[in-house]
mmCIF file of C-alpha atoms and ligand atoms in Angstrom:
data_model
loop_
_atom_site.group_PDB
_atom_site.id
_atom_site.type_symbol
_atom_site.label_atom_id
_atom_site.label_comp_id
_atom_site.label_asym_id
_atom_site.label_seq_id
_atom_site.Cartn_x
_atom_site.Cartn_y
_atom_site.Cartn_z
ATOM 1 C CA MET A 228 -140.585 8.847 208.805
ATOM 2 C CA ASP A 229 -138.107 10.545 210.875
ATOM 3 C CA LYS A 230 -136.380 9.001 213.601
ATOM 4 C CA LYS A 231 -137.244 9.802 217.338
ATOM 5 C CA VAL A 232 -134.630 12.191 218.871
ATOM 6 C CA VAL A 233 -133.650 12.254 222.443
ATOM 7 C CA LEU A 234 -131.079 15.053 224.112
ATOM 8 C CA ILE A 235 -129.289 13.390 227.111
ATOM 9 C CA THR A 236 -127.281 15.650 229.100
ATOM 10 C CA GLY A 237 -124.348 14.421 230.833
ATOM 11 C CA ALA A 238 -123.692 11.001 228.281
ATOM 12 C CA SER A 239 -120.014 11.212 227.913
ATOM 13 C CA ARG A 240 -120.324 8.671 231.002
ATOM 14 C CA GLY A 241 -121.430 6.309 233.406
ATOM 15 C CA ILE A 242 -125.573 6.351 233.968
ATOM 16 C CA GLY A 243 -125.698 8.649 230.890
ATOM 17 C CA ALA A 244 -123.847 7.106 228.619
ATOM 18 C CA SER A 245 -126.132 4.296 229.166
ATOM 19 C CA ILE A 246 -129.219 5.884 228.350
ATOM 20 C CA ALA A 247 -127.292 6.700 224.967
ATOM 21 C CA LYS A 248 -127.364 3.524 224.201
ATOM 22 C CA LYS A 249 -130.523 2.243 225.495
ATOM 23 C CA PHE A 250 -132.343 4.981 223.099
ATOM 24 C CA ALA A 251 -129.737 4.274 220.137
ATOM 25 C CA SER A 252 -130.761 0.453 220.066
ATOM 26 C CA LEU A 253 -134.495 2.045 220.181
ATOM 27 C CA ASN A 254 -133.747 3.842 217.002
ATOM 28 C CA TYR A 255 -133.224 6.955 218.041
ATOM 29 C CA ASN A 256 -131.237 9.652 216.884
ATOM 30 C CA VAL A 257 -129.240 10.767 219.968
ATOM 31 C CA VAL A 258 -127.736 14.489 221.273
ATOM 32 C CA LEU A 259 -124.951 13.493 223.377
ATOM 33 C CA ASN A 260 -124.062 16.381 225.855
ATOM 34 C CA TYR A 261 -120.891 16.347 228.225
ATOM 35 C CA ILE A 262 -118.757 19.392 229.286
ATOM 36 C CA HIS A 263 -115.473 18.016 229.493
ATOM 37 C CA SER A 264 -115.092 14.468 228.405
ATOM 38 C CA LYS A 265 -114.629 15.308 224.067
ATOM 39 C CA GLU A 266 -112.824 12.050 223.355
ATOM 40 C CA GLU A 267 -115.331 9.351 225.525
ATOM 41 C CA ALA A 268 -118.210 11.262 223.677
ATOM 42 C CA GLN A 269 -116.344 10.648 220.392
ATOM 43 C CA LEU A 270 -116.158 7.695 220.854
ATOM 44 C CA LEU A 271 -119.340 6.580 222.301
ATOM 45 C CA LYS A 272 -120.712 8.805 218.910
ATOM 46 C CA ASN A 273 -118.899 6.389 216.537
ATOM 47 C CA GLU A 274 -119.608 3.281 218.370
ATOM 48 C CA LEU A 275 -123.356 3.925 218.409
ATOM 49 C CA GLU A 276 -123.676 5.495 214.983
ATOM 50 C CA GLU A 277 -121.763 2.503 213.391
ATOM 51 C CA LYS A 278 -123.999 -0.553 215.507
ATOM 52 C CA TYR A 279 -127.396 1.089 215.410
ATOM 53 C CA HIS A 280 -127.219 3.207 211.802
ATOM 54 C CA ILE A 281 -128.066 5.978 213.504
ATOM 55 C CA GLU A 282 -126.962 9.847 214.022
ATOM 56 C CA VAL A 283 -125.433 11.075 217.173
ATOM 57 C CA PHE A 284 -124.879 14.801 217.702
ATOM 58 C CA ALA A 285 -122.199 15.402 220.642
ATOM 59 C CA ILE A 286 -121.977 18.588 221.919
ATOM 60 C CA GLN A 287 -120.251 20.345 224.789
ATOM 61 C CA ALA A 288 -122.108 22.685 227.376
ATOM 62 C CA ASP A 289 -122.265 23.210 230.515
ATOM 63 C CA VAL A 290 -125.976 22.511 231.812
ATOM 64 C CA ALA A 291 -125.123 25.427 234.659
ATOM 65 C CA ASN A 292 -124.087 28.012 231.860
ATOM 66 C CA GLU A 293 -127.947 29.771 230.671
ATOM 67 C CA MET A 294 -125.662 30.617 227.295
ATOM 68 C CA GLU A 295 -124.206 27.546 226.688
ATOM 69 C CA VAL A 296 -127.888 25.490 226.719
ATOM 70 C CA GLU A 297 -129.529 27.896 224.342
ATOM 71 C CA LYS A 298 -127.075 27.331 222.004
ATOM 72 C CA MET A 299 -126.931 23.769 222.987
ATOM 73 C CA VAL A 300 -130.359 23.465 222.457
ATOM 74 C CA GLU A 301 -130.255 25.659 219.013
ATOM 75 C CA ALA A 302 -128.123 23.301 217.402
ATOM 76 C CA SER A 303 -129.640 20.147 218.392
ATOM 77 C CA ILE A 304 -133.124 22.032 216.862
ATOM 78 C CA GLN A 305 -130.772 22.661 213.938
ATOM 79 C CA LYS A 306 -129.695 19.581 213.416
ATOM 80 C CA PHE A 307 -132.584 17.113 213.877
ATOM 81 C CA SER A 308 -135.600 19.703 213.742
ATOM 82 C CA HIS A 309 -136.871 18.266 216.790
ATOM 83 C CA ILE A 310 -136.716 16.641 219.949
ATOM 84 C CA ASP A 311 -138.699 14.173 221.380
ATOM 85 C CA CYS A 312 -137.409 13.389 224.760
ATOM 86 C CA LEU A 313 -135.134 15.489 227.063
ATOM 87 C CA VAL A 314 -133.355 13.095 230.192
ATOM 88 C CA ASN A 315 -131.958 15.707 232.538
ATOM 89 C CA ASN A 316 -129.369 13.338 233.677
ATOM 90 C CA ALA A 317 -125.767 15.463 234.118
ATOM 91 C CA GLY A 318 -124.587 15.477 237.821
ATOM 92 C CA ILE A 319 -121.992 16.354 240.361
ATOM 93 C CA ALA A 320 -121.211 15.425 243.921
ATOM 94 C CA ILE A 321 -118.493 16.606 246.463
ATOM 95 C CA ASP A 322 -119.004 14.959 249.604
ATOM 96 C CA THR A 323 -116.847 16.370 252.713
ATOM 97 C CA LEU A 324 -117.752 16.893 256.659
ATOM 98 C CA VAL A 325 -119.877 19.047 257.095
ATOM 99 C CA GLU A 326 -117.663 21.500 258.771
ATOM 100 C CA ASP A 327 -115.491 21.453 255.471
ATOM 101 C CA LYS A 328 -118.396 22.431 253.485
ATOM 102 C CA LYS A 329 -117.456 24.978 250.985
ATOM 103 C CA ILE A 330 -120.320 27.440 249.749
ATOM 104 C CA THR A 331 -118.721 27.416 246.117
ATOM 105 C CA ASP A 332 -119.000 23.912 245.880
ATOM 106 C CA PHE A 333 -122.364 23.728 247.607
ATOM 107 C CA LYS A 334 -123.337 26.039 245.110
ATOM 108 C CA ARG A 335 -122.000 24.941 242.473
ATOM 109 C CA ILE A 336 -123.782 21.429 243.229
ATOM 110 C CA LEU A 337 -127.003 23.220 243.197
ATOM 111 C CA GLU A 338 -126.218 25.369 239.888
ATOM 112 C CA VAL A 339 -125.164 21.742 238.023
ATOM 113 C CA ASN A 340 -128.290 19.392 239.532
ATOM 114 C CA LEU A 341 -130.789 21.843 239.821
ATOM 115 C CA ILE A 342 -130.523 24.728 238.175
ATOM 116 C CA GLY A 343 -128.945 22.632 235.065
ATOM 117 C CA THR A 344 -131.901 20.734 235.142
ATOM 118 C CA PHE A 345 -134.716 23.583 234.949
ATOM 119 C CA LEU A 346 -132.427 25.862 232.029
ATOM 120 C CA VAL A 347 -131.989 22.725 230.128
ATOM 121 C CA SER A 348 -135.894 21.868 230.433
ATOM 122 C CA ARG A 349 -137.166 25.081 229.858
ATOM 123 C CA GLU A 350 -135.224 25.786 226.902
ATOM 124 C CA VAL A 351 -136.456 22.389 225.422
ATOM 125 C CA ALA A 352 -139.793 22.960 226.324
ATOM 126 C CA LYS A 353 -140.117 26.234 224.351
ATOM 127 C CA TYR A 354 -140.115 23.453 221.028
ATOM 128 C CA MET A 355 -141.874 20.498 222.890
ATOM 129 C CA LEU A 356 -144.622 22.896 223.731
ATOM 130 C CA LYS A 357 -144.904 24.042 219.771
ATOM 131 C CA GLN A 358 -144.650 19.906 218.997
ATOM 132 C CA LYS A 359 -147.941 19.903 221.621
ATOM 133 C CA LYS A 360 -145.736 16.329 222.277
ATOM 134 C CA GLY A 361 -143.035 15.807 224.458
ATOM 135 C CA ASN A 362 -141.346 13.763 227.320
ATOM 136 C CA ILE A 363 -138.732 15.377 229.475
ATOM 137 C CA ILE A 364 -136.852 12.228 232.239
ATOM 138 C CA ASN A 365 -134.834 13.863 235.547
ATOM 139 C CA ILE A 366 -132.429 11.975 237.452
ATOM 140 C CA SER A 367 -132.812 12.633 240.642
ATOM 141 C CA SER A 368 -131.673 10.022 243.611
ATOM 142 C CA THR A 369 -132.629 8.354 246.535
ATOM 143 C CA ASN A 370 -130.751 10.930 248.428
ATOM 144 C CA GLY A 371 -133.258 13.141 247.464
ATOM 145 C CA ILE A 372 -135.857 11.234 249.287
ATOM 146 C CA ASP A 373 -134.351 9.745 252.056
ATOM 147 C CA THR A 374 -131.336 10.995 254.443
ATOM 148 C CA TYR A 375 -128.534 8.417 254.392
ATOM 149 C CA TYR A 376 -124.932 10.898 255.940
ATOM 150 C CA PRO A 377 -124.796 14.316 256.030
ATOM 151 C CA TYR A 378 -121.703 14.319 254.287
ATOM 152 C CA SER A 379 -123.834 14.900 250.670
ATOM 153 C CA LEU A 380 -126.358 17.498 252.414
ATOM 154 C CA ASP A 381 -125.503 19.886 249.458
ATOM 155 C CA TYR A 382 -125.962 17.059 246.723
ATOM 156 C CA ASP A 383 -128.827 15.700 248.771
ATOM 157 C CA ALA A 384 -131.094 19.376 248.642
ATOM 158 C CA SER A 385 -130.220 19.737 245.156
ATOM 159 C CA LYS A 386 -131.875 16.070 244.571
ATOM 160 C CA SER A 387 -134.576 16.740 246.708
ATOM 161 C CA GLY A 388 -135.284 20.164 244.415
ATOM 162 C CA VAL A 389 -134.967 17.943 241.147
ATOM 163 C CA ILE A 390 -138.089 16.534 242.537
ATOM 164 C CA SER A 391 -139.880 19.227 243.069
ATOM 165 C CA LEU A 392 -139.126 20.623 239.990
ATOM 166 C CA THR A 393 -140.429 17.787 238.368
ATOM 167 C CA LYS A 394 -143.898 18.067 240.163
ATOM 168 C CA ASN A 395 -144.139 21.705 239.134
ATOM 169 C CA LEU A 396 -142.964 21.207 235.590
ATOM 170 C CA ALA A 397 -145.750 18.398 235.070
ATOM 171 C CA GLN A 398 -148.132 20.827 235.932
ATOM 172 C CA GLU A 399 -147.230 23.638 233.964
ATOM 173 C CA TYR A 400 -146.580 21.853 230.757
ATOM 174 C CA ALA A 401 -149.804 19.546 230.806
ATOM 175 C CA PRO A 402 -151.024 17.864 228.761
ATOM 176 C CA PHE A 403 -148.856 18.078 226.293
ATOM 177 C CA ILE A 404 -145.124 16.885 228.114
ATOM 178 C CA ARG A 405 -145.014 14.339 230.425
ATOM 179 C CA VAL A 406 -142.477 14.457 233.294
ATOM 180 C CA ASN A 407 -141.190 12.231 235.831
ATOM 181 C CA THR A 408 -137.803 11.821 237.717
ATOM 182 C CA ILE A 409 -136.193 8.591 238.469
ATOM 183 C CA ALA A 410 -134.654 8.141 242.038
ATOM 184 C CA PRO A 411 -131.716 5.639 241.676
ATOM 185 C CA GLY A 412 -129.814 4.429 244.243
ATOM 186 C CA TRP A 413 -126.136 2.974 244.691
ATOM 187 C CA VAL A 414 -124.816 2.875 241.045
ATOM 188 C CA ASP A 415 -121.737 1.307 239.871
ATOM 189 C CA THR A 416 -119.600 4.569 238.127
ATOM 190 C CA ASP A 417 -117.072 7.206 238.125
ATOM 191 C CA MET A 418 -119.072 9.072 241.023
ATOM 192 C CA ASN A 419 -118.651 5.999 242.859
ATOM 193 C CA LYS A 420 -114.945 5.067 242.175
ATOM 194 C CA GLU A 421 -113.176 6.378 245.070
ATOM 195 C CA MET A 422 -115.476 4.789 247.532
ATOM 196 C CA ASP A 423 -113.410 2.373 249.898
ATOM 197 C CA GLU A 424 -114.010 -1.342 249.998
ATOM 198 C CA GLU A 425 -115.487 -1.596 253.372
ATOM 199 C CA TYR A 426 -117.729 1.475 252.929
ATOM 200 C CA LYS A 427 -119.109 -0.258 249.450
ATOM 201 C CA LYS A 428 -120.083 -3.667 251.708
ATOM 202 C CA GLU A 429 -121.478 -2.121 254.469
ATOM 203 C CA GLU A 430 -123.578 -0.164 251.887
ATOM 204 C CA GLU A 431 -124.434 -3.108 249.972
ATOM 205 C CA SER A 432 -126.043 -4.958 253.023
ATOM 206 C CA HIS A 433 -128.884 -2.463 252.912
ATOM 207 C CA ILE A 434 -129.644 -3.462 249.765
ATOM 208 C CA LEU A 435 -132.292 -6.229 249.537
ATOM 209 C CA LEU A 436 -130.623 -7.003 246.309
ATOM 210 C CA LYS A 437 -127.388 -7.274 248.028
ATOM 211 C CA ARG A 438 -125.543 -5.494 245.333
ATOM 212 C CA PHE A 439 -125.159 -1.796 243.265
ATOM 213 C CA GLY A 440 -127.515 -1.104 240.197
ATOM 214 C CA LYS A 441 -125.596 -1.188 236.775
ATOM 215 C CA PRO A 442 -126.321 2.276 234.684
ATOM 216 C CA GLU A 443 -128.453 -0.344 232.341
ATOM 217 C CA GLU A 444 -130.682 -0.991 234.832
ATOM 218 C CA ILE A 445 -131.480 2.998 235.204
ATOM 219 C CA ALA A 446 -131.403 2.885 231.654
ATOM 220 C CA SER A 447 -133.775 0.989 231.129
ATOM 221 C CA VAL A 448 -136.616 2.333 233.250
ATOM 222 C CA VAL A 449 -135.903 5.291 230.910
ATOM 223 C CA ALA A 450 -136.953 4.245 228.254
ATOM 224 C CA PHE A 451 -139.925 3.016 229.750
ATOM 225 C CA LEU A 452 -141.043 6.252 230.671
ATOM 226 C CA ALA A 453 -139.789 7.820 227.431
ATOM 227 C CA SER A 454 -142.335 4.840 225.985
ATOM 228 C CA GLU A 455 -145.772 4.957 224.976
ATOM 229 C CA ASP A 456 -146.018 2.146 227.714
ATOM 230 C CA ALA A 457 -145.578 4.925 230.264
ATOM 231 C CA SER A 458 -148.456 6.996 228.725
ATOM 232 C CA TYR A 459 -150.326 7.825 231.992
ATOM 233 C CA ILE A 460 -147.179 8.437 234.238
ATOM 234 C CA ASN A 461 -146.731 11.781 235.123
ATOM 235 C CA GLY A 462 -145.396 13.943 237.745
ATOM 236 C CA SER A 463 -144.005 10.663 239.275
ATOM 237 C CA ILE A 464 -141.058 9.703 241.247
ATOM 238 C CA ILE A 465 -139.576 5.988 240.203
ATOM 239 C CA ARG A 466 -137.252 4.678 242.817
ATOM 240 C CA VAL A 467 -134.701 1.974 241.151
ATOM 241 C CA ASP A 468 -132.259 1.154 243.867
ATOM 242 C CA GLY A 469 -132.646 -2.463 244.232
ATOM 243 C CA GLY A 470 -134.630 -2.246 247.695
ATOM 244 C CA LEU A 471 -132.468 0.399 249.414
ATOM 245 C CA LYS A 472 -133.194 0.441 253.491
HETATM 246 P P1 NAP B 155 -120.640 9.918 236.163
HETATM 247 O O1 NAP B 155 -120.204 8.917 235.933
HETATM 248 O O2 NAP B 155 -119.696 11.081 237.259
HETATM 249 O O3 NAP B 155 -121.046 10.976 235.160
HETATM 250 C C1 NAP B 155 -121.781 12.379 235.063
HETATM 251 C C2 NAP B 155 -121.789 13.032 233.671
HETATM 252 O O4 NAP B 155 -122.200 14.399 234.048
HETATM 253 C C3 NAP B 155 -120.345 12.731 233.108
HETATM 254 O O5 NAP B 155 -121.232 12.859 231.471
HETATM 255 C C4 NAP B 155 -120.002 14.513 232.444
HETATM 256 O O6 NAP B 155 -119.603 15.004 231.865
HETATM 257 C C5 NAP B 155 -121.289 15.105 232.881
HETATM 258 N N1 NAP B 155 -121.305 16.478 233.845
HETATM 259 C C6 NAP B 155 -121.171 16.848 235.031
HETATM 260 N N2 NAP B 155 -121.268 18.156 235.043
HETATM 261 C C7 NAP B 155 -121.880 18.652 234.113
HETATM 262 C C8 NAP B 155 -121.855 19.766 233.237
HETATM 263 N N3 NAP B 155 -122.244 21.012 234.121
HETATM 264 N N4 NAP B 155 -122.764 19.983 232.105
HETATM 265 C C9 NAP B 155 -122.392 19.172 231.604
HETATM 266 N N5 NAP B 155 -122.504 17.651 231.965
HETATM 267 C C10 NAP B 155 -121.979 17.810 233.052
HETATM 268 O O7 NAP B 155 -122.510 10.462 236.995
HETATM 269 P P2 NAP B 155 -123.367 8.940 236.851
HETATM 270 O O8 NAP B 155 -122.905 8.135 238.319
HETATM 271 O O9 NAP B 155 -123.499 8.284 235.448
HETATM 272 O O10 NAP B 155 -124.621 9.957 237.305
HETATM 273 C C11 NAP B 155 -125.134 10.224 236.331
HETATM 274 C C12 NAP B 155 -126.531 10.514 236.917
HETATM 275 O O11 NAP B 155 -127.283 9.961 238.167
HETATM 276 C C13 NAP B 155 -126.386 12.271 238.522
HETATM 277 O O12 NAP B 155 -127.241 13.463 237.888
HETATM 278 C C14 NAP B 155 -126.349 11.611 239.443
HETATM 279 O O13 NAP B 155 -126.328 12.362 240.414
HETATM 280 C C15 NAP B 155 -127.294 10.823 239.118
HETATM 281 N N6 NAP B 155 -127.184 9.202 240.448
HETATM 282 C C16 NAP B 155 -126.205 8.704 240.345
HETATM 283 C C17 NAP B 155 -125.941 7.538 241.155
HETATM 284 C C18 NAP B 155 -124.428 6.875 241.561
HETATM 285 O O14 NAP B 155 -124.651 6.041 242.731
HETATM 286 N N7 NAP B 155 -123.942 6.567 240.463
HETATM 287 C C19 NAP B 155 -127.205 7.470 242.287
HETATM 288 C C20 NAP B 155 -128.189 8.230 242.553
HETATM 289 C C21 NAP B 155 -128.534 9.342 241.369
HETATM 290 P P3 NAP B 155 -118.231 14.627 231.434
HETATM 291 O O15 NAP B 155 -117.926 13.497 231.390
HETATM 292 O O16 NAP B 155 -118.066 15.636 230.333
HETATM 293 O O17 NAP B 155 -117.391 15.476 232.872
#
């Protein structure tokens, strides 16, 4: 029987790369999307193919670019003939003082995090609806639910938007495609690598588990949502934040 196929956006690094590893370990073929990190994507492809005997299709596309998204999804369908699960993980943040916010940065954040999530979902859903089956998992953030500090207000708005998008798409695609969102708290990835130690300690003190999450701890919840064990979960937002207060 054909292997299941997952398309993961922003899978060259961080949480997306962990999600790719998790699905590969579950015997999925993987479409591994990235925008800049060609070498990292190629290395991950080689690692997963060798270790799990699955196929990985690494493809460059900017999720905010409609034409590139259409081409990516078409090429993925040509390669594997179906997509069973989509993980909208690609995301960016540009934190600055509110008074220094540039509108170009603000727009780019919305375009990648929110409109990108919509674009890829719309394109993949066309095929999932034909199959009358599918799964979409969006990566939002606890910043999309609660307000912590205003330096990331543009990012927070984009992630709130992802939650709204999730509920709307779950309604639109029912009963064929389940659409859910994960809202991670702090996770140790490149996104937070510039954070100063003092600030990190302060943030950890607000987490019941007293530490940042690992990318694998997000990936395992994504895999659960994609599985039949989650067959009655739809239009939901699941916090994975170690108990962030
Ligand atoms: P990361 O380490 O910075 O990785 C970001 C990934 O997104 C990279 O693979 C990057 O590709 C890709 N990407 C960025 N812009 C893209 C675009 N326009 N088109 C396609 N791919 C693009 O980030 P991360 O921490 O793993 O974050 C993954 C997701 O989790 C994001 O949506 C983020 O908002 C969310 N999240 C993260 C945290 C956290 O604390 N880390 C917390 C809550 C939510 P290249 O490598 O090619 O640049």
